[in-house]
mmCIF file with all atom_site columns, C-alpha atoms in Angstrom:
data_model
loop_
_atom_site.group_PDB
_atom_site.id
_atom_site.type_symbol
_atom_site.label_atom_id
_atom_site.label_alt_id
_atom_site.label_comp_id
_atom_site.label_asym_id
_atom_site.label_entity_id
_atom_site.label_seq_id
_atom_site.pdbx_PDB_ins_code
_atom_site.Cartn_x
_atom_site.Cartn_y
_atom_site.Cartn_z
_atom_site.occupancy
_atom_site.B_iso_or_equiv
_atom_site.pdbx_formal_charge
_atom_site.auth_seq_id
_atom_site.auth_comp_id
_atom_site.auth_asym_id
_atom_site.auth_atom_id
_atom_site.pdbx_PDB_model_num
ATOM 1   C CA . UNK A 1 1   ? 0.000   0.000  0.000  1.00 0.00 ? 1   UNK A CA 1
ATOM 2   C CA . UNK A 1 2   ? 1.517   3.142  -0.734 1.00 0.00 ? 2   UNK A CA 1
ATOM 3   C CA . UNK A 1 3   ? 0.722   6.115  1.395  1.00 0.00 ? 3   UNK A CA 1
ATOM 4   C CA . UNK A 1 4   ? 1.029   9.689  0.139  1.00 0.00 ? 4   UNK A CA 1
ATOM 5   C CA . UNK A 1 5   ? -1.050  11.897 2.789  1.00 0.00 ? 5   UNK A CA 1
ATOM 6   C CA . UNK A 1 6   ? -1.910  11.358 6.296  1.00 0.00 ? 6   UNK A CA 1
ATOM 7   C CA . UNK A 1 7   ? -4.655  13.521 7.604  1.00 0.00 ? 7   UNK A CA 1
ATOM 8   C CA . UNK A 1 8   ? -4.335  13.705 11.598 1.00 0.00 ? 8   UNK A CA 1
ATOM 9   C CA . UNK A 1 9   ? -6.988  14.851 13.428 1.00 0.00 ? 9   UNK A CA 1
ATOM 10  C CA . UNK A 1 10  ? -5.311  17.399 17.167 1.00 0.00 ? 10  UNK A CA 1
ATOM 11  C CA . UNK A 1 11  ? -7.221  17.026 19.385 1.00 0.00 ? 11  UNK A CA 1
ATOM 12  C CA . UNK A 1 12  ? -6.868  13.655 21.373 1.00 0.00 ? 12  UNK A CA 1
ATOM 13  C CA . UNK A 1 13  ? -4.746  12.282 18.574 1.00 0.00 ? 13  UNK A CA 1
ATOM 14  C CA . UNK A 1 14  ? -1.631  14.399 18.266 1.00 0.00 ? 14  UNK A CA 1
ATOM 15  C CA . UNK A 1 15  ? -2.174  16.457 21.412 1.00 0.00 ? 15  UNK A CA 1
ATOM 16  C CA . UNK A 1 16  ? -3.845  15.517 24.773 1.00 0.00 ? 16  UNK A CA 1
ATOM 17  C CA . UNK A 1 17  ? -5.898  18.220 24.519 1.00 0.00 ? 17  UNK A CA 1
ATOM 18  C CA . UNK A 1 18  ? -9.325  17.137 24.562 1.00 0.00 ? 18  UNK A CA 1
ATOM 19  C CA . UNK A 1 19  ? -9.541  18.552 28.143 1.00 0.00 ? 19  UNK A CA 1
ATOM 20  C CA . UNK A 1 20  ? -9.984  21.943 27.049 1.00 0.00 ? 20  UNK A CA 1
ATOM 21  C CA . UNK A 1 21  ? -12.849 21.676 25.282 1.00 0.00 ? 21  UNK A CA 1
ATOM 22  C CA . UNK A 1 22  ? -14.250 19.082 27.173 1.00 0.00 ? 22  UNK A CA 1
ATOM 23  C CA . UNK A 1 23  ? -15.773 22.208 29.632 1.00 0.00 ? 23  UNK A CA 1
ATOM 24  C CA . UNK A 1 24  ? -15.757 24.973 27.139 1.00 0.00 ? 24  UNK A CA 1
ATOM 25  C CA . UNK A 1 25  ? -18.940 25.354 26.050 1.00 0.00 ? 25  UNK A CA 1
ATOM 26  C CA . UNK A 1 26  ? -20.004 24.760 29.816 1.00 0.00 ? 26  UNK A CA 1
ATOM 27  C CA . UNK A 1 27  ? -17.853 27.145 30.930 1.00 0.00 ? 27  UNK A CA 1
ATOM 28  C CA . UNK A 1 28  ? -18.766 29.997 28.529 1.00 0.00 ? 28  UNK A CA 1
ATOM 29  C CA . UNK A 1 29  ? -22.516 29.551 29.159 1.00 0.00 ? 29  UNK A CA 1
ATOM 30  C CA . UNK A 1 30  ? -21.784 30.111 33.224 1.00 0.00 ? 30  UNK A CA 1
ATOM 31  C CA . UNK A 1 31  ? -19.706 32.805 32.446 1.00 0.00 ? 31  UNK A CA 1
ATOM 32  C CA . UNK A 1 32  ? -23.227 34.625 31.079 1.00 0.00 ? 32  UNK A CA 1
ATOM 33  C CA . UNK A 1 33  ? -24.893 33.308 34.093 1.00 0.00 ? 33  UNK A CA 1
ATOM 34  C CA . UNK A 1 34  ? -26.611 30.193 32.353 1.00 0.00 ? 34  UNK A CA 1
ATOM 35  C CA . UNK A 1 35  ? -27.151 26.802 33.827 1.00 0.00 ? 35  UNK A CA 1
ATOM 36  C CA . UNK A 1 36  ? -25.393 24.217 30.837 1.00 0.00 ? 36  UNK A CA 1
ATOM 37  C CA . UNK A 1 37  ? -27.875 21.842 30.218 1.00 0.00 ? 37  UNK A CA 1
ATOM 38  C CA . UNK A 1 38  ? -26.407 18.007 31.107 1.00 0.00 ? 38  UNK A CA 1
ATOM 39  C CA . UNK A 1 39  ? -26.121 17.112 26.955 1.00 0.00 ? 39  UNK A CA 1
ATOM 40  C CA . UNK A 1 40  ? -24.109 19.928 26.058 1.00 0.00 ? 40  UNK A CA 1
ATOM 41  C CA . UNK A 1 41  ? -21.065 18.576 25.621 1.00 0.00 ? 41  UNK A CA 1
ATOM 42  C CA . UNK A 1 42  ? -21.934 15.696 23.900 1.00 0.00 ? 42  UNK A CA 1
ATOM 43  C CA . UNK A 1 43  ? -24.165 18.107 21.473 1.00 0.00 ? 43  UNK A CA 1
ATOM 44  C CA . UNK A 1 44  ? -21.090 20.055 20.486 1.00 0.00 ? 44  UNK A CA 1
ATOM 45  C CA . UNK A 1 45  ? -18.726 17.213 20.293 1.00 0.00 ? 45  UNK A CA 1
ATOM 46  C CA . UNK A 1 46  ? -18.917 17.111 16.357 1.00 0.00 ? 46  UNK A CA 1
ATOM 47  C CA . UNK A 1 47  ? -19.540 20.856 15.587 1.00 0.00 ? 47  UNK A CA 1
ATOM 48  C CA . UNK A 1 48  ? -17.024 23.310 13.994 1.00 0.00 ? 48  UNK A CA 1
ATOM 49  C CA . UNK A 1 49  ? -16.535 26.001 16.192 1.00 0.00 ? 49  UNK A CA 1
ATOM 50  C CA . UNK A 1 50  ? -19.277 28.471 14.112 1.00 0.00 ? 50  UNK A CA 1
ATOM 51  C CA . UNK A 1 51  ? -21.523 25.786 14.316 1.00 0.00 ? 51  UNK A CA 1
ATOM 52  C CA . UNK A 1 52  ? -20.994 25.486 18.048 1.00 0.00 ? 52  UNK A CA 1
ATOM 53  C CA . UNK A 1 53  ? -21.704 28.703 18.251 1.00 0.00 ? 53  UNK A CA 1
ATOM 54  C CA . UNK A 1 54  ? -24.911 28.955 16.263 1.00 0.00 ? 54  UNK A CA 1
ATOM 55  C CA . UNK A 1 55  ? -26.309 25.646 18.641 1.00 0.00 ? 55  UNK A CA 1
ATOM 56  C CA . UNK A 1 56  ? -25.430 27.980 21.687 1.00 0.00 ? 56  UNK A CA 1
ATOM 57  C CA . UNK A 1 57  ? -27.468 31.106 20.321 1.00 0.00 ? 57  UNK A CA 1
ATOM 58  C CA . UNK A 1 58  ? -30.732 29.247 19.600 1.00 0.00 ? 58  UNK A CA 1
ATOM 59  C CA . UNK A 1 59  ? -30.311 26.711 21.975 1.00 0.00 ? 59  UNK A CA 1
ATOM 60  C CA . UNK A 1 60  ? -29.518 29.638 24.838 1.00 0.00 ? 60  UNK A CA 1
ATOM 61  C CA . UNK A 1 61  ? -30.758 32.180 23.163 1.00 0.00 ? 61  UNK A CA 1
ATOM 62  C CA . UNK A 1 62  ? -28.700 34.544 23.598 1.00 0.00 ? 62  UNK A CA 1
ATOM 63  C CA . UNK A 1 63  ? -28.253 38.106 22.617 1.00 0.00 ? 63  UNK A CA 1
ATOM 64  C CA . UNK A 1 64  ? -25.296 38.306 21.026 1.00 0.00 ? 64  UNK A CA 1
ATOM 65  C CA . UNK A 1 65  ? -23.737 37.504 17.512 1.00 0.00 ? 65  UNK A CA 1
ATOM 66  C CA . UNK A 1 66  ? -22.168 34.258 16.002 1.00 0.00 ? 66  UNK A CA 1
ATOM 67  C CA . UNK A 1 67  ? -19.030 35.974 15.895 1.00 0.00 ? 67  UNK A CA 1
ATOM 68  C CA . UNK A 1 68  ? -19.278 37.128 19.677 1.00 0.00 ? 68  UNK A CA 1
ATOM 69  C CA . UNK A 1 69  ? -20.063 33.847 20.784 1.00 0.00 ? 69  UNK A CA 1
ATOM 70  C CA . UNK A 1 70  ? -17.045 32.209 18.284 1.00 0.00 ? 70  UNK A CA 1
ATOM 71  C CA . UNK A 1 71  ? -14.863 35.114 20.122 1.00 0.00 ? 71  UNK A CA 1
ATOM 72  C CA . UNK A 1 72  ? -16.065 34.340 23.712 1.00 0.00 ? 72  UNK A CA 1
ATOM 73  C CA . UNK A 1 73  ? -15.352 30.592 23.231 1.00 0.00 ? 73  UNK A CA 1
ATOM 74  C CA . UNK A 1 74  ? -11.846 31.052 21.833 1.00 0.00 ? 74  UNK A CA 1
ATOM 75  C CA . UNK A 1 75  ? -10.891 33.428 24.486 1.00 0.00 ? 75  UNK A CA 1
ATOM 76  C CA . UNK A 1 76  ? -11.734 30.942 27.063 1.00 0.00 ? 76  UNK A CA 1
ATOM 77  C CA . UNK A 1 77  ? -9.952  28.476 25.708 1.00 0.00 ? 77  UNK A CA 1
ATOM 78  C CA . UNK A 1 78  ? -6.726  29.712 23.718 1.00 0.00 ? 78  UNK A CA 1
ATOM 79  C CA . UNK A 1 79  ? -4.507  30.454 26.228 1.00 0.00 ? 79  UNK A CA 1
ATOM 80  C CA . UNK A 1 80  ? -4.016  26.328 26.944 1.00 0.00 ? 80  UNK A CA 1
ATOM 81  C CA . UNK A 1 81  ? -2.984  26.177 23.007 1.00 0.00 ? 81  UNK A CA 1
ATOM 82  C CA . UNK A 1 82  ? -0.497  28.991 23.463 1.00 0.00 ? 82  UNK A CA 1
ATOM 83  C CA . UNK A 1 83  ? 0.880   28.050 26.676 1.00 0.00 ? 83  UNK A CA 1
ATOM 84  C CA . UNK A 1 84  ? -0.018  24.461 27.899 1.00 0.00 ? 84  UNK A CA 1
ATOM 85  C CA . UNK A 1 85  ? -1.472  21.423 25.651 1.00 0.00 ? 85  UNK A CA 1
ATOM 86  C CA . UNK A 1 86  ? 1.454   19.197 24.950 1.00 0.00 ? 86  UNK A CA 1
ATOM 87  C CA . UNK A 1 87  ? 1.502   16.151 22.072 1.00 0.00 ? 87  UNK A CA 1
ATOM 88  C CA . UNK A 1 88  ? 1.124   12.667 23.089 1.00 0.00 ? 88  UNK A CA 1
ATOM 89  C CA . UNK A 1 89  ? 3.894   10.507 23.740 1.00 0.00 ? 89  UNK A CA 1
ATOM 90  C CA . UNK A 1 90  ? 5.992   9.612  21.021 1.00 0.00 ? 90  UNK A CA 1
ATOM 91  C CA . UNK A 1 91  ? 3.917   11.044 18.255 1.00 0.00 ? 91  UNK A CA 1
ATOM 92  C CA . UNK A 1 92  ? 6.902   13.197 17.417 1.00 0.00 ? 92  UNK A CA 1
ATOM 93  C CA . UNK A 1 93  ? 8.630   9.743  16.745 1.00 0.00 ? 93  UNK A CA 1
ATOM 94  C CA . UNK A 1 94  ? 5.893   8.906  14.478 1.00 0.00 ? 94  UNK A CA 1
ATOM 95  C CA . UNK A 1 95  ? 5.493   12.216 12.577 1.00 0.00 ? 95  UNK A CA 1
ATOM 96  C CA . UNK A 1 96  ? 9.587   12.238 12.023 1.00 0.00 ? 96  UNK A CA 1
ATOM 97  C CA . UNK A 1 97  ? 8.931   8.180  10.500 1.00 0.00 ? 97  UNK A CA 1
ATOM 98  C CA . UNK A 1 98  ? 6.207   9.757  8.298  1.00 0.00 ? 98  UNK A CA 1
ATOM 99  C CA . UNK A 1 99  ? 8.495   12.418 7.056  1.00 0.00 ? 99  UNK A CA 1
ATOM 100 C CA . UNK A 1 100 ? 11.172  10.104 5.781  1.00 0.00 ? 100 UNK A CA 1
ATOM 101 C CA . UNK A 1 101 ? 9.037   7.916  4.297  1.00 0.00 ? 101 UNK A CA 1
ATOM 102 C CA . UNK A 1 102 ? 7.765   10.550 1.811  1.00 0.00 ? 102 UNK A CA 1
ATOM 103 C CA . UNK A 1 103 ? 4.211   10.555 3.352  1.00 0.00 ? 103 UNK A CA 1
ATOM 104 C CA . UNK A 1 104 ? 2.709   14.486 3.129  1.00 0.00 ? 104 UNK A CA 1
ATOM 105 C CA . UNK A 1 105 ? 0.874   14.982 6.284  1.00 0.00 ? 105 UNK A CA 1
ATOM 106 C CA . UNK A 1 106 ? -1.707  17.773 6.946  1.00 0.00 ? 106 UNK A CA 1
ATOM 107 C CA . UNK A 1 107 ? -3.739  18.493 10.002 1.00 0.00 ? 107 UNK A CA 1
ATOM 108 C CA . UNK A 1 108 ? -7.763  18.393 9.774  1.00 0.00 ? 108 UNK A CA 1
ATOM 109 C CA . UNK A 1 109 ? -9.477  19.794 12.730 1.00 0.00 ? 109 UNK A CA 1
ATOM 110 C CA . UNK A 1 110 ? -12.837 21.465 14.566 1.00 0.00 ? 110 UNK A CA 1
ATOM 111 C CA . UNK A 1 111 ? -10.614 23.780 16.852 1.00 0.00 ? 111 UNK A CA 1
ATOM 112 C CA . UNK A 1 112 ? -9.839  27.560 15.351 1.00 0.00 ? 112 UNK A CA 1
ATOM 113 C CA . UNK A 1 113 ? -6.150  27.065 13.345 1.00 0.00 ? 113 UNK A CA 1
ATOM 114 C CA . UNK A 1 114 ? -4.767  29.739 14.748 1.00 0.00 ? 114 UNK A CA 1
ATOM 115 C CA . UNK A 1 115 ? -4.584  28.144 18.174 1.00 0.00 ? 115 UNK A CA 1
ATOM 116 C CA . UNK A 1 116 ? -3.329  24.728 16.649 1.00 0.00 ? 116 UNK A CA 1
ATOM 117 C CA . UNK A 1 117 ? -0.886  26.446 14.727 1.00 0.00 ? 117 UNK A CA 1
ATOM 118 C CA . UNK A 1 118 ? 0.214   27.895 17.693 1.00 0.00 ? 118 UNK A CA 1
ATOM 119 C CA . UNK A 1 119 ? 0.615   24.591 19.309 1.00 0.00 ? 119 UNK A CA 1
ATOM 120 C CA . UNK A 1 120 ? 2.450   23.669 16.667 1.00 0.00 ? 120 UNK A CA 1
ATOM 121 C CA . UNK A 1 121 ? 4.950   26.172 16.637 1.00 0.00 ? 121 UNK A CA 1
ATOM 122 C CA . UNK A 1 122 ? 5.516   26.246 20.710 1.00 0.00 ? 122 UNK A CA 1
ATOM 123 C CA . UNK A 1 123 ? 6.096   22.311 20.730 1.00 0.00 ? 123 UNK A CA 1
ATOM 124 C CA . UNK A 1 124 ? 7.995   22.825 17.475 1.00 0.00 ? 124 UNK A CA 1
ATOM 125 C CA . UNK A 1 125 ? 5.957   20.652 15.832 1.00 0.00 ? 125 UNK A CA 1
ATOM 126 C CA . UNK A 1 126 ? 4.586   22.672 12.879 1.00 0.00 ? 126 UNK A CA 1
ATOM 127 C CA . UNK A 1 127 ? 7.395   21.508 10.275 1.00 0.00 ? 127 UNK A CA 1
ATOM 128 C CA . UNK A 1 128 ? 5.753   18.617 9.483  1.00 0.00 ? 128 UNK A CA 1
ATOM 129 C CA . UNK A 1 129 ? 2.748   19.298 8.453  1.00 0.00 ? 129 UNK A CA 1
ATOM 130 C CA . UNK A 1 130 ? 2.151   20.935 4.825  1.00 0.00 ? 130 UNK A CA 1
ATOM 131 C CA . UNK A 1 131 ? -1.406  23.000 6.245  1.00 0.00 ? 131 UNK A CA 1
ATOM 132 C CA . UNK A 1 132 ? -3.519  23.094 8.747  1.00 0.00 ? 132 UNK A CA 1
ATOM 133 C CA . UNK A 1 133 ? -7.191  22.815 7.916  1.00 0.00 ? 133 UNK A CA 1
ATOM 134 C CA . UNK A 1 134 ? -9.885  23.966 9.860  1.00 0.00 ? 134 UNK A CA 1
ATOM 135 C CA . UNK A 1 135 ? -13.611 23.085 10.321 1.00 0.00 ? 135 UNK A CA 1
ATOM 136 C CA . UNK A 1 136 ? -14.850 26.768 10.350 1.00 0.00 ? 136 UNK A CA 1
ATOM 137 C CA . UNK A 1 137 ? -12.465 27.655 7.291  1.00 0.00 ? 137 UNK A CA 1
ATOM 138 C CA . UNK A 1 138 ? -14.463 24.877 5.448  1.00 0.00 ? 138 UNK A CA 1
ATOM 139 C CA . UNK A 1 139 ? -17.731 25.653 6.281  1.00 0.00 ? 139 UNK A CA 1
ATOM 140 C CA . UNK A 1 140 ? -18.467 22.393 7.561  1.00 0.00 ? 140 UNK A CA 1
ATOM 141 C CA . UNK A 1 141 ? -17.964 20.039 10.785 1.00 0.00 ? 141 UNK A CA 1
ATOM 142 C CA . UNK A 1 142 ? -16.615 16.467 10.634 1.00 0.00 ? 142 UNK A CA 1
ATOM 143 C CA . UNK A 1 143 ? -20.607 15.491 10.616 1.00 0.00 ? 143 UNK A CA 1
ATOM 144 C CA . UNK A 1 144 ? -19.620 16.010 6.975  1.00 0.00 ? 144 UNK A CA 1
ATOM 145 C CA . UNK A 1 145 ? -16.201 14.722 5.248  1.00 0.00 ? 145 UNK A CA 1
ATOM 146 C CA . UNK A 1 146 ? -15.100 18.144 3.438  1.00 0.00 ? 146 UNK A CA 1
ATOM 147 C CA . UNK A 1 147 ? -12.119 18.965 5.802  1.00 0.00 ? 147 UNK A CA 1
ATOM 148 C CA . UNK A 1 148 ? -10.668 15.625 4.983  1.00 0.00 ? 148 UNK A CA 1
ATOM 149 C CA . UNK A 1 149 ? -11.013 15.475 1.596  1.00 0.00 ? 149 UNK A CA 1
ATOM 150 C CA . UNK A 1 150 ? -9.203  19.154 1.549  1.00 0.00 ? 150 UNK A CA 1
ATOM 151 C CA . UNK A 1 151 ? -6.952  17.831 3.014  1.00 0.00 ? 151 UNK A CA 1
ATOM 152 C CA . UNK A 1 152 ? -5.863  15.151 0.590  1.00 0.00 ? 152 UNK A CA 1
ATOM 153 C CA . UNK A 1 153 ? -6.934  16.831 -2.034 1.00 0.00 ? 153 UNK A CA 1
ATOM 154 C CA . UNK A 1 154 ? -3.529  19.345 -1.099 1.00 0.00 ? 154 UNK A CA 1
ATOM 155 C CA . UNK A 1 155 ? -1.318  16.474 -0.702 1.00 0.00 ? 155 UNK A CA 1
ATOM 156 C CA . UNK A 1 156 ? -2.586  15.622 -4.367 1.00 0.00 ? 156 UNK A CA 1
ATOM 157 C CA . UNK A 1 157 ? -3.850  12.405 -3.090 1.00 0.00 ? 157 UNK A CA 1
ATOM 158 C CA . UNK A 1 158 ? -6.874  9.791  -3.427 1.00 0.00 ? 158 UNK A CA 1
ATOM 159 C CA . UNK A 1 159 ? -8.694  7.475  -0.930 1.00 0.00 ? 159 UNK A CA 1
ATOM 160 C CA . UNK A 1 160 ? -6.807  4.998  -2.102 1.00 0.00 ? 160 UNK A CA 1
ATOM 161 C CA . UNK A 1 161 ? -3.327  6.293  -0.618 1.00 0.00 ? 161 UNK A CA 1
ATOM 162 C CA . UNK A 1 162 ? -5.107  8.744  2.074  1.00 0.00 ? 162 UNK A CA 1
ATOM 163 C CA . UNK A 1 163 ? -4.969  7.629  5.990  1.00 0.00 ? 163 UNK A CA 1
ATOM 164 C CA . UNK A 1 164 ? -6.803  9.421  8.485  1.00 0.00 ? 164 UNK A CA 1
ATOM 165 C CA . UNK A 1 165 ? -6.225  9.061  12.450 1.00 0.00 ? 165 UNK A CA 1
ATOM 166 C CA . UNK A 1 166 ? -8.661  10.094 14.428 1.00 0.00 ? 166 UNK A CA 1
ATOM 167 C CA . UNK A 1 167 ? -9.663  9.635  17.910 1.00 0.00 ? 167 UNK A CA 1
ATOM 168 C CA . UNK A 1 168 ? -13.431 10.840 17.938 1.00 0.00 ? 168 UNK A CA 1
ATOM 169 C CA . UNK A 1 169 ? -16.281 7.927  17.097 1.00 0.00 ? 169 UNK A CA 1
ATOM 170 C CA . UNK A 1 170 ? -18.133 10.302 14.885 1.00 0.00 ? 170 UNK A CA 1
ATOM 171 C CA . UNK A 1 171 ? -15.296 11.095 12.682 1.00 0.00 ? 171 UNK A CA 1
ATOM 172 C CA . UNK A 1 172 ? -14.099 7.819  11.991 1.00 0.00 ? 172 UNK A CA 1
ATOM 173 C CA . UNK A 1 173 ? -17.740 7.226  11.057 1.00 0.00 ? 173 UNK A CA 1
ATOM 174 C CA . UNK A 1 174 ? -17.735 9.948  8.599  1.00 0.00 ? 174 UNK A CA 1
ATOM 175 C CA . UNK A 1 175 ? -13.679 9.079  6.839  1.00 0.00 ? 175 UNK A CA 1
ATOM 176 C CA . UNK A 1 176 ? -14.926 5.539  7.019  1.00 0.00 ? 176 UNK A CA 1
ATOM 177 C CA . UNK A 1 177 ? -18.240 6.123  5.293  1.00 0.00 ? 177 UNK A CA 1
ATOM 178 C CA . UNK A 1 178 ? -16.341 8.280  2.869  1.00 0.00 ? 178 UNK A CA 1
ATOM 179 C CA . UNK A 1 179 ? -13.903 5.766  1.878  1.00 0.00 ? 179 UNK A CA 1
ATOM 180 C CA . UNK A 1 180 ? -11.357 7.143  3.660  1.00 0.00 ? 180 UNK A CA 1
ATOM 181 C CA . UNK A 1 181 ? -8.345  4.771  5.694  1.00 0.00 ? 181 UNK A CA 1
ATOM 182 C CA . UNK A 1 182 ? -8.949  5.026  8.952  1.00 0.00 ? 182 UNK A CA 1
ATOM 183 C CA . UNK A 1 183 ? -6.403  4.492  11.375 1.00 0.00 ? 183 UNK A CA 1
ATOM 184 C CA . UNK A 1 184 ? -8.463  4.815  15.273 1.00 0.00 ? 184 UNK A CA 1
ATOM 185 C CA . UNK A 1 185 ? -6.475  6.293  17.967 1.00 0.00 ? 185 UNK A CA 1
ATOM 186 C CA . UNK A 1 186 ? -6.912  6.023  22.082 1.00 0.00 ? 186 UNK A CA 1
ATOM 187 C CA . UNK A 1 187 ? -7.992  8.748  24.109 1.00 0.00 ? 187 UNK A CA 1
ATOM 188 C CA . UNK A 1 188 ? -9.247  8.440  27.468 1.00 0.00 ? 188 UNK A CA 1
ATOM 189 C CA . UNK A 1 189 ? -11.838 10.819 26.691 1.00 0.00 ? 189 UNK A CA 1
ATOM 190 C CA . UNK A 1 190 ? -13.216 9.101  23.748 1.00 0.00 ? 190 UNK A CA 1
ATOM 191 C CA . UNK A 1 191 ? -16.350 6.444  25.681 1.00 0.00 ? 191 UNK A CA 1
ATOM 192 C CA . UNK A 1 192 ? -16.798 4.347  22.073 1.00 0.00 ? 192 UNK A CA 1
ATOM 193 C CA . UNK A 1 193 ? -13.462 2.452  22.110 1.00 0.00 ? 193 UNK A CA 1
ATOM 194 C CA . UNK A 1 194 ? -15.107 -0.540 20.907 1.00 0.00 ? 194 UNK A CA 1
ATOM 195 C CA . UNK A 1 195 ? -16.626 0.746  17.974 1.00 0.00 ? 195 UNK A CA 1
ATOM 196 C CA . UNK A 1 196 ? -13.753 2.821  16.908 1.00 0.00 ? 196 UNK A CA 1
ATOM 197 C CA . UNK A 1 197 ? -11.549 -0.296 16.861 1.00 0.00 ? 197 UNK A CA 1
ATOM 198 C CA . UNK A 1 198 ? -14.544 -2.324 15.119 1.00 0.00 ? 198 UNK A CA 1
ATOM 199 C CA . UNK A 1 199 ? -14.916 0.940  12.589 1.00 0.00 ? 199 UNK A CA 1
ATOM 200 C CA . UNK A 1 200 ? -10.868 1.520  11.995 1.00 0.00 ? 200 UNK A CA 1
ATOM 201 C CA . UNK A 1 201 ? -8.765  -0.456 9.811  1.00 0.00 ? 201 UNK A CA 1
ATOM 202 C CA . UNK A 1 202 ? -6.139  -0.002 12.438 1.00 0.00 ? 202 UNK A CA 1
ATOM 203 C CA . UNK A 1 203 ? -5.990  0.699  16.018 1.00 0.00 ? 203 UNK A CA 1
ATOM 204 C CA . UNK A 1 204 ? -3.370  2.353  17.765 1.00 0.00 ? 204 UNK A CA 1
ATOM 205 C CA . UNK A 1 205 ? -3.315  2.098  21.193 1.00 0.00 ? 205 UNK A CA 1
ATOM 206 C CA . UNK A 1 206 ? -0.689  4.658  21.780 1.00 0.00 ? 206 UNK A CA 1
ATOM 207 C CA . UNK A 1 207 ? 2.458   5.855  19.189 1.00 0.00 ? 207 UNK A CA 1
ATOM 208 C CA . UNK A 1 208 ? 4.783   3.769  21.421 1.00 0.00 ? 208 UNK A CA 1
ATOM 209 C CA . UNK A 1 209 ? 3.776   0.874  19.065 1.00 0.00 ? 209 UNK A CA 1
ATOM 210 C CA . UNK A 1 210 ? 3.701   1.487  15.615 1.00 0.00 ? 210 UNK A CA 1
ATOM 211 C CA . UNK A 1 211 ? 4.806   -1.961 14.110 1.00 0.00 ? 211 UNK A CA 1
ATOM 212 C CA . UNK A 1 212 ? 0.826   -3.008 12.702 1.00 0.00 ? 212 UNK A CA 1
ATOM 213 C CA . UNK A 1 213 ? 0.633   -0.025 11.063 1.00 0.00 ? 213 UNK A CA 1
ATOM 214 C CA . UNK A 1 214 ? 3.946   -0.206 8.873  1.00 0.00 ? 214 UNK A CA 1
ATOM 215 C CA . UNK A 1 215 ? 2.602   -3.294 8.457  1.00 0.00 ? 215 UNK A CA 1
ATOM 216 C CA . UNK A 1 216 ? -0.348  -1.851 7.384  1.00 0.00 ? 216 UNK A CA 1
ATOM 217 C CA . UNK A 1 217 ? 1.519   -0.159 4.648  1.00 0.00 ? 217 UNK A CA 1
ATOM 218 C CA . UNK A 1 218 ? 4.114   -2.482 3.309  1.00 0.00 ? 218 UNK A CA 1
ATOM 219 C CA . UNK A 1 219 ? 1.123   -4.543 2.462  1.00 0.00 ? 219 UNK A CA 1
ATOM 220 C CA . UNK A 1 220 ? 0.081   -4.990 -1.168 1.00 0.00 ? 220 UNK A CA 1
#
């Protein structure tokens, strides 16, 4: 199998960061004095950050703009991106066996690029990656498969030679359904282990072990 692009997903699969958005929306509806109802989280887990935002003004209804909201949420939460989120162990390993193995690697995400890139940069990280996309720079969440197939499209790749990892149940369901190559990756904060590994053509419990997956791609 010969791999040209390899779409990684940030949050809980090259950073442990999924514990900053885990409260965010929670956080920025107390901060107006709102009770969070017990689903929100769960109801913004596969929203772009716009679209997060738009759920919050109807759902809340509050009196203020898309772009406030968007503004309010990324305040709350950018200063771990700048200063704190760190990658998981070993991924660097990974990324620099990637890189000299000729695979062009992008990054597909909900979060705002900015802050990613910024993670990027501080861990000094950001040189292997060819672009960062974005949900909200899209127009569309990973409900939908258009950041991925950005994504590849950049590296000047097809399904055929695409991988994505990805951490998050609902978008392995939508690279899978795609007919995207879907590599599943733990994260403690992910509760659908089982189907991810069912869903995935690979599983990676962590980036200490790689060997199945270079398996994976020496195969014919």
């Amino acid at each position: 199998m010969k791999i040209r692009c390899a779409i990684f997903d940030f949050d809980g699969t090259l950073f442990d960061s999924m514990y900053v958005w885990n409260t965010a929306g929670e956080r920025y509806i107390r901060s107006l004095g709102k009770e969070p109802k017990p689903s929100l989280r769960e109801s913004l887990r596969a929203l772009s950050s716009s679209q997060a935002a738009h759920y919050l003004k109807e759902e809340y209804e509050l009196d203020l703009s898309v772009e406030e909201i968007m503004t309010g949420i990324d305040r709350s939460v950018e200063q771990a991106y700048f200063h704190d989120v760190q990658p998981k162990p070993n991924v660097k390993r990974f990324l620099n066996e990637l890189k000299r193995a000729g695979i062009r690697m992008c990054v597909a995400t909900a979060s705002a690029r900015y802050q990613i890139e910024a993670a990027l940069r501080r861990c000094r990280m950001d040189h292997f990656f060819d672009a960062v996309f974005s949900c909200t720079d899209v127009g569309y969440g990973k409900d939908e498969p258009i950041v991925f197939r950005k994504a590849m499209e950049h590296c000047g790749a097809d399904r055929s030679n695409t991988i994505v990892f990805e951490d998050a149940i609902h978008a392995v369901e939508t690279a899978k359904n795609d007919g995207f190559i879907v590599i599943g990756v733990y994260d403690e904060n992910e509760e659908q282990q089982d189907k991810i590994r069912q869903l995935s053509d690979l599983y990676l419990e962590s980036y200490d072990r790689t060997e199945a997956f270079w398996e994976l791609v020496a195969a014919d």
